[in-house]
Short mmCIF file of C-alpha atoms in Angstrom, two decimals:
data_model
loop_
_atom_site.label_atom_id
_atom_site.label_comp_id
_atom_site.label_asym_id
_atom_site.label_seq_id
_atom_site.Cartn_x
_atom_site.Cartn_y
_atom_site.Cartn_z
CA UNK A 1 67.58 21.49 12.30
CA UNK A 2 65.27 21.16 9.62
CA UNK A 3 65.61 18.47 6.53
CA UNK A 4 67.14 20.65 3.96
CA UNK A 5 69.50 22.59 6.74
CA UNK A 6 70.88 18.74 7.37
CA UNK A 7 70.65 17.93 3.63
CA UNK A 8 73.00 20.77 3.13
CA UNK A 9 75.38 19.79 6.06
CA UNK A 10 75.84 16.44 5.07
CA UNK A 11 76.76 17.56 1.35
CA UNK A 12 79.48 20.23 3.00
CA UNK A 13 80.82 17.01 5.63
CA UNK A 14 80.90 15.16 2.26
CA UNK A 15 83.02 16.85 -0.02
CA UNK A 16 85.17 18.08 2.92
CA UNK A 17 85.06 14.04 3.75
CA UNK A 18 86.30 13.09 0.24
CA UNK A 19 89.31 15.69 0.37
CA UNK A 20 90.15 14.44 3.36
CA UNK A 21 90.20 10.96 2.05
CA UNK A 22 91.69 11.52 -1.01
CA UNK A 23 94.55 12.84 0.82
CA UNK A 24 95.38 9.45 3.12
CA UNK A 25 94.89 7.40 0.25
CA UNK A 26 97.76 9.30 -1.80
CA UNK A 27 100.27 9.71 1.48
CA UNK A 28 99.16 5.37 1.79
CA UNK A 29 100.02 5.01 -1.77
CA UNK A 30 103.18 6.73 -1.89
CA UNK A 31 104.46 4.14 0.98
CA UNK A 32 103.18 1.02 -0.99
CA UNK A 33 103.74 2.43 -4.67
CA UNK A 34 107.80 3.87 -4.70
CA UNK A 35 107.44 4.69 -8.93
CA UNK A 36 106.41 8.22 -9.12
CA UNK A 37 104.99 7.74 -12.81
CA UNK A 38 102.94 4.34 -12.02
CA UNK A 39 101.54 5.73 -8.81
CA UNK A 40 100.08 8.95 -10.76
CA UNK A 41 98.65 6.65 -13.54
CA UNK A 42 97.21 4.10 -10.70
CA UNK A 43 95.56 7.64 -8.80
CA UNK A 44 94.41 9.28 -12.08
CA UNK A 45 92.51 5.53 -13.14
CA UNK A 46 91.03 5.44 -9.34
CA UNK A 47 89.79 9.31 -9.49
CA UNK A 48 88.17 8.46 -12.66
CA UNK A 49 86.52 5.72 -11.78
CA UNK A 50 85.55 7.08 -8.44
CA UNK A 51 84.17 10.44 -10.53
CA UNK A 52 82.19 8.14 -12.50
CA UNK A 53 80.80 5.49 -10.05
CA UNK A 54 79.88 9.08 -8.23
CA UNK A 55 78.10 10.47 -11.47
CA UNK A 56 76.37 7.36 -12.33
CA UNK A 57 74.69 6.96 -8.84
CA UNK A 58 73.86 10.55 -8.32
CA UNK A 59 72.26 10.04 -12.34
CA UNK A 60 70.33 7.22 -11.55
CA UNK A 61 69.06 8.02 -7.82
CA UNK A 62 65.52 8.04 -8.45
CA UNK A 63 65.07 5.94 -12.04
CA UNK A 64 63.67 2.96 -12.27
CA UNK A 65 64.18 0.22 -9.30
CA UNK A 66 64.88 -3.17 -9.56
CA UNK A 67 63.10 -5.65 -7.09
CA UNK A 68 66.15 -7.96 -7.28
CA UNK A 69 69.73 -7.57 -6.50
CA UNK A 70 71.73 -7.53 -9.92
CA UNK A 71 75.01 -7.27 -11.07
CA UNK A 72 75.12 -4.30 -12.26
CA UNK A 73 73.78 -2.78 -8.94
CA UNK A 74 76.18 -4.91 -6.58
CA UNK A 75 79.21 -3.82 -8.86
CA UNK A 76 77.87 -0.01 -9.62
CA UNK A 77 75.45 1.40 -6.73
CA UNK A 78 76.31 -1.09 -3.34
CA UNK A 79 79.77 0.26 -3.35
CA UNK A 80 79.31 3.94 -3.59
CA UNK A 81 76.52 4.17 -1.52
CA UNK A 82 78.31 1.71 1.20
CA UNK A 83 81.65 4.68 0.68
CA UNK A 84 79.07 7.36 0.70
CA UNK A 85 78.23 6.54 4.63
CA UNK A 86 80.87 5.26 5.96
CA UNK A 87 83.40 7.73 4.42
CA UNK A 88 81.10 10.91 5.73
CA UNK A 89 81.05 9.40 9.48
CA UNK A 90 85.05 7.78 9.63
CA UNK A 91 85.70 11.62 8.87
CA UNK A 92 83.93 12.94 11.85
CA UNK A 93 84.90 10.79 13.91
CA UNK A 94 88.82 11.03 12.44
CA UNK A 95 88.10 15.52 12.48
CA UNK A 96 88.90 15.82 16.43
CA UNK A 97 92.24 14.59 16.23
CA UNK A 98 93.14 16.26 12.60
CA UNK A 99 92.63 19.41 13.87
CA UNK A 100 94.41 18.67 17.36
CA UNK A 101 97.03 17.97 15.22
CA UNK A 102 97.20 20.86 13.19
CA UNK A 103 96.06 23.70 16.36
CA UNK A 104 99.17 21.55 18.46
CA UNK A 105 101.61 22.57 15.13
CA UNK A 106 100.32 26.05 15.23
CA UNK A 107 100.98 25.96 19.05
CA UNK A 108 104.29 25.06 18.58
CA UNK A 109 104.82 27.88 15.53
CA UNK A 110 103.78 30.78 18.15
CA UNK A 111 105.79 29.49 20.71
CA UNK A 112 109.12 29.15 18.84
CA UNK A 113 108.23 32.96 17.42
CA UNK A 114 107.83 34.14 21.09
CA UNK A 115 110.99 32.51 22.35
CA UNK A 116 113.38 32.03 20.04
CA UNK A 117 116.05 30.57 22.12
CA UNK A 118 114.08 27.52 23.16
CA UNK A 119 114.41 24.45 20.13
CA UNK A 120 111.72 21.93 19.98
CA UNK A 121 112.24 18.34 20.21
CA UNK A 122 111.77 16.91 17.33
CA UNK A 123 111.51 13.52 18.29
CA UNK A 124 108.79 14.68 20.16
CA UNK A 125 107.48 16.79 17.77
CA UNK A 126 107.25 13.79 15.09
CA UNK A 127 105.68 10.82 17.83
CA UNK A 128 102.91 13.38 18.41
CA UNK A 129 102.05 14.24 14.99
CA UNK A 130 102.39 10.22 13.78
CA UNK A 131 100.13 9.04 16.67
CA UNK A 132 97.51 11.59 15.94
CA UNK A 133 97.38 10.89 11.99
CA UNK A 134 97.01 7.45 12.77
CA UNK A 135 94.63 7.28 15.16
CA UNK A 136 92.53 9.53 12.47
CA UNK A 137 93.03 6.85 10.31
CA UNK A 138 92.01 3.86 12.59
CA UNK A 139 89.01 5.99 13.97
CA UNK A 140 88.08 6.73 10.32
CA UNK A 141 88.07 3.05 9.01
CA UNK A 142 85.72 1.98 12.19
CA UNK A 143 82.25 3.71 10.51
CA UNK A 144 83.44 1.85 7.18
CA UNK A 145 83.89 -1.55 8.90
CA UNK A 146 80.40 -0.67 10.67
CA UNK A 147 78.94 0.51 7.53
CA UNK A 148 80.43 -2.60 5.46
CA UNK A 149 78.54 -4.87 8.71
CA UNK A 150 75.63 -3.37 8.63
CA UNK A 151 75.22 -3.79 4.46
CA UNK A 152 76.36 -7.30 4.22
CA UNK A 153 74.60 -8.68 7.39
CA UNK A 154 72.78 -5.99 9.80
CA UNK A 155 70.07 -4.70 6.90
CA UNK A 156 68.95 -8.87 6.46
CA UNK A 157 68.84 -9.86 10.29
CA UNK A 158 65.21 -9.61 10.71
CA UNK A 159 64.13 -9.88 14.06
CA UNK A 160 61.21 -10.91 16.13
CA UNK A 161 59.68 -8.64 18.65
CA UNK A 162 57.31 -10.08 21.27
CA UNK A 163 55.34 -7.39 22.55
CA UNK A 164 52.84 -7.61 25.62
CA UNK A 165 49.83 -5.06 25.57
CA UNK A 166 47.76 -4.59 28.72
CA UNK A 167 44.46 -3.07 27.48
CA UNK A 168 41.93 -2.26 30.55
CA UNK A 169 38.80 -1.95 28.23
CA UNK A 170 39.89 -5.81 26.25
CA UNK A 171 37.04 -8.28 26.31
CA UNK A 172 37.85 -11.42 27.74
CA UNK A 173 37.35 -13.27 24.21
CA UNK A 174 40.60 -11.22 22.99
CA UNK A 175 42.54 -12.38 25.83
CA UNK A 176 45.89 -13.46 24.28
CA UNK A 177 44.81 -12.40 20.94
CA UNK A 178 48.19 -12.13 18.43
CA UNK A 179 48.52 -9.20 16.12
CA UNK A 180 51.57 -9.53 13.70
CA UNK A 181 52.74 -6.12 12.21
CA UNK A 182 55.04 -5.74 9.57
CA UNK A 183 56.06 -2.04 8.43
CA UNK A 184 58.22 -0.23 5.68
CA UNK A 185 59.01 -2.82 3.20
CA UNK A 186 60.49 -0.83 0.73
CA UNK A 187 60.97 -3.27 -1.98
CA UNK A 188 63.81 -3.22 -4.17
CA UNK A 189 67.30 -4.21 -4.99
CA UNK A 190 67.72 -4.50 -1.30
CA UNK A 191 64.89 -5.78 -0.22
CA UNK A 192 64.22 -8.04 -3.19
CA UNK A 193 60.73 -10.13 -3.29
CA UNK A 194 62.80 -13.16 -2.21
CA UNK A 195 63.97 -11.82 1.03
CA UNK A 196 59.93 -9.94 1.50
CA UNK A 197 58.72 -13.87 1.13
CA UNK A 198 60.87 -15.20 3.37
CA UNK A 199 59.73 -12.18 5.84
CA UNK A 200 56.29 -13.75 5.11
CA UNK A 201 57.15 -17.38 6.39
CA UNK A 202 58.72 -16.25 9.04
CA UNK A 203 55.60 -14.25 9.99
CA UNK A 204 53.02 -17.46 9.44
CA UNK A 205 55.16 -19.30 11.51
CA UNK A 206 54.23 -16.87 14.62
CA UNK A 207 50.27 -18.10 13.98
CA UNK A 208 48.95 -14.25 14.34
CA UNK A 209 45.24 -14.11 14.70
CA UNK A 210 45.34 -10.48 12.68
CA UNK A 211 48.18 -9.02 10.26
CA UNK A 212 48.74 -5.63 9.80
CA UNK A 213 50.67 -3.79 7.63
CA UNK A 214 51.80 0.20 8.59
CA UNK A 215 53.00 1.22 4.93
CA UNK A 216 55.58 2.11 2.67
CA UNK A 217 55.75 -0.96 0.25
CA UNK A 218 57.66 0.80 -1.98
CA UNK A 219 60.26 3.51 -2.27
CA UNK A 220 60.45 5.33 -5.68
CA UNK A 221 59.49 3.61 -7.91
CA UNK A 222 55.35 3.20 -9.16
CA UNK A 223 55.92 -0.14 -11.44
CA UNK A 224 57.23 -2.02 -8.26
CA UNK A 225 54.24 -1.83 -6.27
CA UNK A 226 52.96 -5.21 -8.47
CA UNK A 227 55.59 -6.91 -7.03
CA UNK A 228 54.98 -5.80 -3.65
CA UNK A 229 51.94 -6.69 -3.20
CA UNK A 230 52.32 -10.05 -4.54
CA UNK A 231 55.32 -11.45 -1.65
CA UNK A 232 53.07 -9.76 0.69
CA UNK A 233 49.95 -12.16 -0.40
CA UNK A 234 51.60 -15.39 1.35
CA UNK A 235 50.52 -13.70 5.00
CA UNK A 236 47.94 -16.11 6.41
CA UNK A 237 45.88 -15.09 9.81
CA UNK A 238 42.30 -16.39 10.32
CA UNK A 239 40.86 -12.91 11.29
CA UNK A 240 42.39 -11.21 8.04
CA UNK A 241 45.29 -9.05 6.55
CA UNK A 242 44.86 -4.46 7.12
CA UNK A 243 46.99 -2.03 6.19
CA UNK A 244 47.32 1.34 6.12
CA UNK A 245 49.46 3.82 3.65
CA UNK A 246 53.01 5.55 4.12
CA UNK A 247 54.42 9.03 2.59
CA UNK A 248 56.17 6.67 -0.07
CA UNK A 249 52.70 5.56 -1.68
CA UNK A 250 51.61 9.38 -1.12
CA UNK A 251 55.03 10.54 -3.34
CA UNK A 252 54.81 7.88 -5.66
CA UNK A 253 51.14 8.68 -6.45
CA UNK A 254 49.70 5.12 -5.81
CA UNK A 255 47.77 5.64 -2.70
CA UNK A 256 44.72 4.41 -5.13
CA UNK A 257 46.28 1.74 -7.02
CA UNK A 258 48.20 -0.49 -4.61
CA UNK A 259 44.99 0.14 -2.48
CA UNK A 260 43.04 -1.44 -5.19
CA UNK A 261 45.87 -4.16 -5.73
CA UNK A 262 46.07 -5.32 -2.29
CA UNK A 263 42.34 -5.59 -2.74
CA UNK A 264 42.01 -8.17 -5.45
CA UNK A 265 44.35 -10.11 -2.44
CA UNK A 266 42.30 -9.71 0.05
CA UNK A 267 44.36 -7.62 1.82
CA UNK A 268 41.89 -4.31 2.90
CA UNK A 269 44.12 -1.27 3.03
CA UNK A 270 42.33 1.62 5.68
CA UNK A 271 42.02 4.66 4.44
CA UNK A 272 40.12 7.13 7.11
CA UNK A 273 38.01 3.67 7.85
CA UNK A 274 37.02 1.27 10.63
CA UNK A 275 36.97 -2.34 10.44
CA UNK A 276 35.14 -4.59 13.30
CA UNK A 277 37.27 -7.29 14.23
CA UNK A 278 34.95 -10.12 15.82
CA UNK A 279 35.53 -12.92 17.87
CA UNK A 280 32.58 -14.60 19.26
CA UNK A 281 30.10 -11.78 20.73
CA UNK A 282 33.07 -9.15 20.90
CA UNK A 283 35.04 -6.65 18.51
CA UNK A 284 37.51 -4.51 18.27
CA UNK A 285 37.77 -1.37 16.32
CA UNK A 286 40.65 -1.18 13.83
CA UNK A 287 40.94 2.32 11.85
CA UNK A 288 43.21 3.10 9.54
CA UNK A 289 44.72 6.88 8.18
CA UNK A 290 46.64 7.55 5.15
CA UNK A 291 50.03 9.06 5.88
CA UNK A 292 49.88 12.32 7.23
CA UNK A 293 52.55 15.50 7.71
CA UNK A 294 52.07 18.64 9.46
CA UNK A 295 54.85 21.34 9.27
CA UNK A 296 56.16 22.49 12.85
CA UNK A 297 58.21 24.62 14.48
CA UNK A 298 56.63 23.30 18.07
CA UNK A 299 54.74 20.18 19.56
CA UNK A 300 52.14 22.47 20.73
CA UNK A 301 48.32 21.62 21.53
CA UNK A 302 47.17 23.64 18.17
CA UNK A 303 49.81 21.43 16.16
CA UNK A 304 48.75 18.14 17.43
CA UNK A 305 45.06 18.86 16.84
CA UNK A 306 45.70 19.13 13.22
CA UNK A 307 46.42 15.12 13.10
CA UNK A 308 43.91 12.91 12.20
CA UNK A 309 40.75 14.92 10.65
CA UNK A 310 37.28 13.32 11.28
CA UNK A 311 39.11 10.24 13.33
CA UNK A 312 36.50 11.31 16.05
CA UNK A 313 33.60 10.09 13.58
CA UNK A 314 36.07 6.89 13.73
CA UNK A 315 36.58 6.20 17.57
CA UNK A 316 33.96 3.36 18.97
CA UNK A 317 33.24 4.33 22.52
CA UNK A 318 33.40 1.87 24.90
CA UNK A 319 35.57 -0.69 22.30
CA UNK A 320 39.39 -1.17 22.23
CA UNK A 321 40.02 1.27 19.56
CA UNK A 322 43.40 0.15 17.07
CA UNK A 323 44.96 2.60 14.64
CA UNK A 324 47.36 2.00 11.98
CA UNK A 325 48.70 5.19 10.72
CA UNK A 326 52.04 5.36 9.36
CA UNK A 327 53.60 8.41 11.17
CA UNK A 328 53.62 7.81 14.73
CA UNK A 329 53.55 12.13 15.68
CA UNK A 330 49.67 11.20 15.08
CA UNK A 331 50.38 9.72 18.86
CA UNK A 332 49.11 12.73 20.80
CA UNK A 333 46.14 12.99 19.00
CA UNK A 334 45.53 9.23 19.06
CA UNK A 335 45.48 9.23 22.54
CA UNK A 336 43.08 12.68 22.88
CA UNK A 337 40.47 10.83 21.09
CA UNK A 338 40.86 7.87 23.04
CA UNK A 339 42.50 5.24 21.17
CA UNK A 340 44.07 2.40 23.45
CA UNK A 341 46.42 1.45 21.06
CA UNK A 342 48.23 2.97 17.56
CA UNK A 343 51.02 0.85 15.44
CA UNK A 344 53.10 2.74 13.22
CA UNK A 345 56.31 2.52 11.64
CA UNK A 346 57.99 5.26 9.12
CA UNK A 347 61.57 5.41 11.32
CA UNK A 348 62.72 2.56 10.49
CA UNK A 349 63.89 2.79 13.99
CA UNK A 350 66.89 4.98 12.96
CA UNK A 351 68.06 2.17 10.39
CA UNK A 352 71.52 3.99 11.72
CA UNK A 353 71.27 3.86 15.80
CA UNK A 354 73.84 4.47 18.19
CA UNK A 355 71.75 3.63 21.26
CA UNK A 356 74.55 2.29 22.80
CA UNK A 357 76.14 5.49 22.89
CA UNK A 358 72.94 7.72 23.46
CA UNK A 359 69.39 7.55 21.81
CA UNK A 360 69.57 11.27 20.99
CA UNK A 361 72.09 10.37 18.16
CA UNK A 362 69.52 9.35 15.85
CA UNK A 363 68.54 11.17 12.55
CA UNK A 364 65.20 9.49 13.19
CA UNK A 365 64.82 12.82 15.85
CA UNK A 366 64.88 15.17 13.33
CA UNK A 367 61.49 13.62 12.45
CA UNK A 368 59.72 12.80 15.82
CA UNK A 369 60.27 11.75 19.36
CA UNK A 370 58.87 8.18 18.69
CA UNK A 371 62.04 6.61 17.28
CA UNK A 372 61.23 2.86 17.80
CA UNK A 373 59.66 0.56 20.53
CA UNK A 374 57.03 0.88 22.73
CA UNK A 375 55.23 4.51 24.26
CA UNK A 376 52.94 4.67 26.65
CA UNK A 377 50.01 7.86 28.08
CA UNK A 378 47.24 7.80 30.13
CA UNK A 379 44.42 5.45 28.60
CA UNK A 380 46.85 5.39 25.31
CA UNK A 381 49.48 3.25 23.81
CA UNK A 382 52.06 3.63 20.83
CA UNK A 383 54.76 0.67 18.89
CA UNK A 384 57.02 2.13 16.01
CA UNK A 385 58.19 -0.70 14.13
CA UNK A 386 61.97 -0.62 13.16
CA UNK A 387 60.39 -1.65 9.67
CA UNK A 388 61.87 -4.60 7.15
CA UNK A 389 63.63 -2.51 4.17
CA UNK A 390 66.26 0.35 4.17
CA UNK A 391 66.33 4.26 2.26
CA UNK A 392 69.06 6.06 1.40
CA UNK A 393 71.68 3.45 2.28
CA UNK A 394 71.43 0.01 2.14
CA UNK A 395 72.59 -0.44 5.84
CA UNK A 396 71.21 -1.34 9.14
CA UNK A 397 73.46 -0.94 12.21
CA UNK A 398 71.72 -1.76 15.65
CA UNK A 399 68.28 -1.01 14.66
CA UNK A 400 67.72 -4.52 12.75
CA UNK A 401 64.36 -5.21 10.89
CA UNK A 402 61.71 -6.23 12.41
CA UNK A 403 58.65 -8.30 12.64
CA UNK A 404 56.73 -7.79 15.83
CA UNK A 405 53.98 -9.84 17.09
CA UNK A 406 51.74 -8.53 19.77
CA UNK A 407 49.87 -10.31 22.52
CA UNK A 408 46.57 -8.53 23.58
CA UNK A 409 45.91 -8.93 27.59
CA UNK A 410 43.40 -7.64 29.50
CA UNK A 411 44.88 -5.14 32.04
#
């Protein structure tokens, strides 16, 4: 299913969602509210503010972002877009035993016309239908208690990933060298600079001997890529701070500008360039891609050979060869060329997993096979990072954000 095919689902399992919804809400209200006349006023006032809450975040979607969580957003866009999740999955999971429900009362309809002699029980009849409405109702609230969980504390849980990497071709000098790689900040008024900084200490604490940064600093917004920069120039490691670009700087038209930015920080941002990381006599060779997309139907040999353009000019032979690239489908090609190891983030490692049910249900899939963690081919290695910030939601549920630190070994 392509992007816009599950653009256009997910607006149908909305508005289907909201009538569905809508519909508990008044049969709940007219057990809690017995006056007829206050109960319509109280459900008119709700609608309207619903309509407008609705109206003013679909308005504003794109306009300018904040890089701190105000008021205004906690009171106007947190709530809708907390009701806009949880409200679409609490309906599929609540759908299965609406329409048991209502295919059990048809049932019962063609049975009574066929034999007319035979009289439900209606005892019966009523238990049924009562334990299958609420049920939908229980199995509907569970997304929105996930969804409220993963807003309030799942999206700020940031996590540190200890990751081995046995590299045959590693010098002995780089023997336990530390890589720190942070990924997907998308600042904002949920990822405010405050929470980025303390990302930062948190990462200086780990004492990496190289930082690197896979891309997407920002979401929307051009003016916020200042601030970005700036709580990313706290990073400290003795061998230097590299980065590479995500599709967010390539949307937002600042591929150029946070590149030069992140420069007068001394933070060198890759783009289709090596750097020689030395210690004592040795090096590695880190390269770094701007983000890259290629339209597919298939994972075929001709596809992945359109990754990475004049990365062979890149490749040291004989060196451990790093690349940062932001989209990890530049794996396959990464690894024909002969690159030991590629970091990349863009996932977000779901941001909304269900691993615990099955790692297919992942929207993360609709993108590539390399959700999150660590992938491994002959001679070739691949990390996604889960990533720091959120999109679309504010809301993290089992795929927290993450710092990860590598430790180089020699195989």
């Amino acid at each position: 299913m392509g992007r816009q095919a599950f653009f256009l689902v997910f607006v149908c399992l909305f508005f289907a969602s909201q009538v569905f919804w809508i519909v508990v809400i008044g049969k709940l209200g007219a057990k809690l509210i017995g006056n007829k006349t206050l109960r319509r006023w109280i459900g008119a006032i709700g609608l309207g503010v619903y309509v407008f809450l609705l109206a003013y975040n679909f308005l504003s979607a794109r306009s300018v972002a904040a890089t701190s969580l105000t008021l205004k957003i906690a009171l106007l866009q947190a709530p809708v877009q907390w009701w806009a999740f949880g409200s679409v999955a609490g309906f599929i999971l609540a759908l299965p035993f609406v329409l048991t429900n209502f295919l059990w009362d048809r049932a019962q309809g063609l049975r009574q016309r066929a034999d007319s002699e035979t009289d439900p029980d209606p005892s019966f009849s009523l238990a049924r239908r009562k334990f299958l409405s609420n049920t939908a109702i229980a199995a509907g609230a569970l997304p929105l208690a996930g969804a409220g969980y993963g807003f309030l504390f799942g999206r700020v849980q940031f996590e540190k990933s200890f990751v081995p990497v046995k590299l045959s071709r590693l010098p002995r000098e780089f023997h336990g060298f530390r890589i720190a790689q942070l990924s997907d900040i998308h600042i904002g008024p949920f990822m405010p600079a405050s929470d980025v900084r303390r990302v930062v200490d948190m990462t200086n604490a780990l004492k990496p001997d190289l930082v690197v940064l896979t891309g997407d600093y920002i979401t929307w917004d051009p003016d916020t890529q200042g601030a970005a920069v700036d709580s990313l120039t706290g990073l400290k490691a003795p061998l230097g701070i590299y980065g590479c670009l995500g599709n967010h700087e390539m949307i937002t038209h600042t591929e150029a500008s946070i590149s030069r930015l992140f420069a007068e920080h001394n933070v060198r941002i890759l783009r289709y360039e090596r750097a020689p990381i030395q210690v004592g006599k040795e090096s590695l060779n880190l390269i770094g891609v701007d983000y890259e997309i290629r339209r597919r139907r298939h994972f075929d040999e001709h596809h992945v050979r359109q990754y990475l353009p004049g990365v062979d000019r890149l490749v040291q032979p004989g060196q451990v060869n790093i690349l940062l690239s932001h989209n990890p489908n530049t794996f396959d090609r990464a690894a024909e060329l002969g690159i030991d190891l590629s970091l990349s983030g863009h996932t977000h490692g779901g941001q909304i997993s269900l691993d615990f049910i099955s790692p297919e249900l992942s929207v993360a899939r609709l993108m590539t096979p390399y959700v999150k963690g660590h992938f491994q081919k002959p001679g070739s290695q691949l990390y996604v990072n889960r990533g720091i910030g959120t999109i679309a939601v504010p809301i993290r549920f089992d795929a927290p954000p993450e710092i990860t630190l590598f430790e180089l070994e020699r195989a």
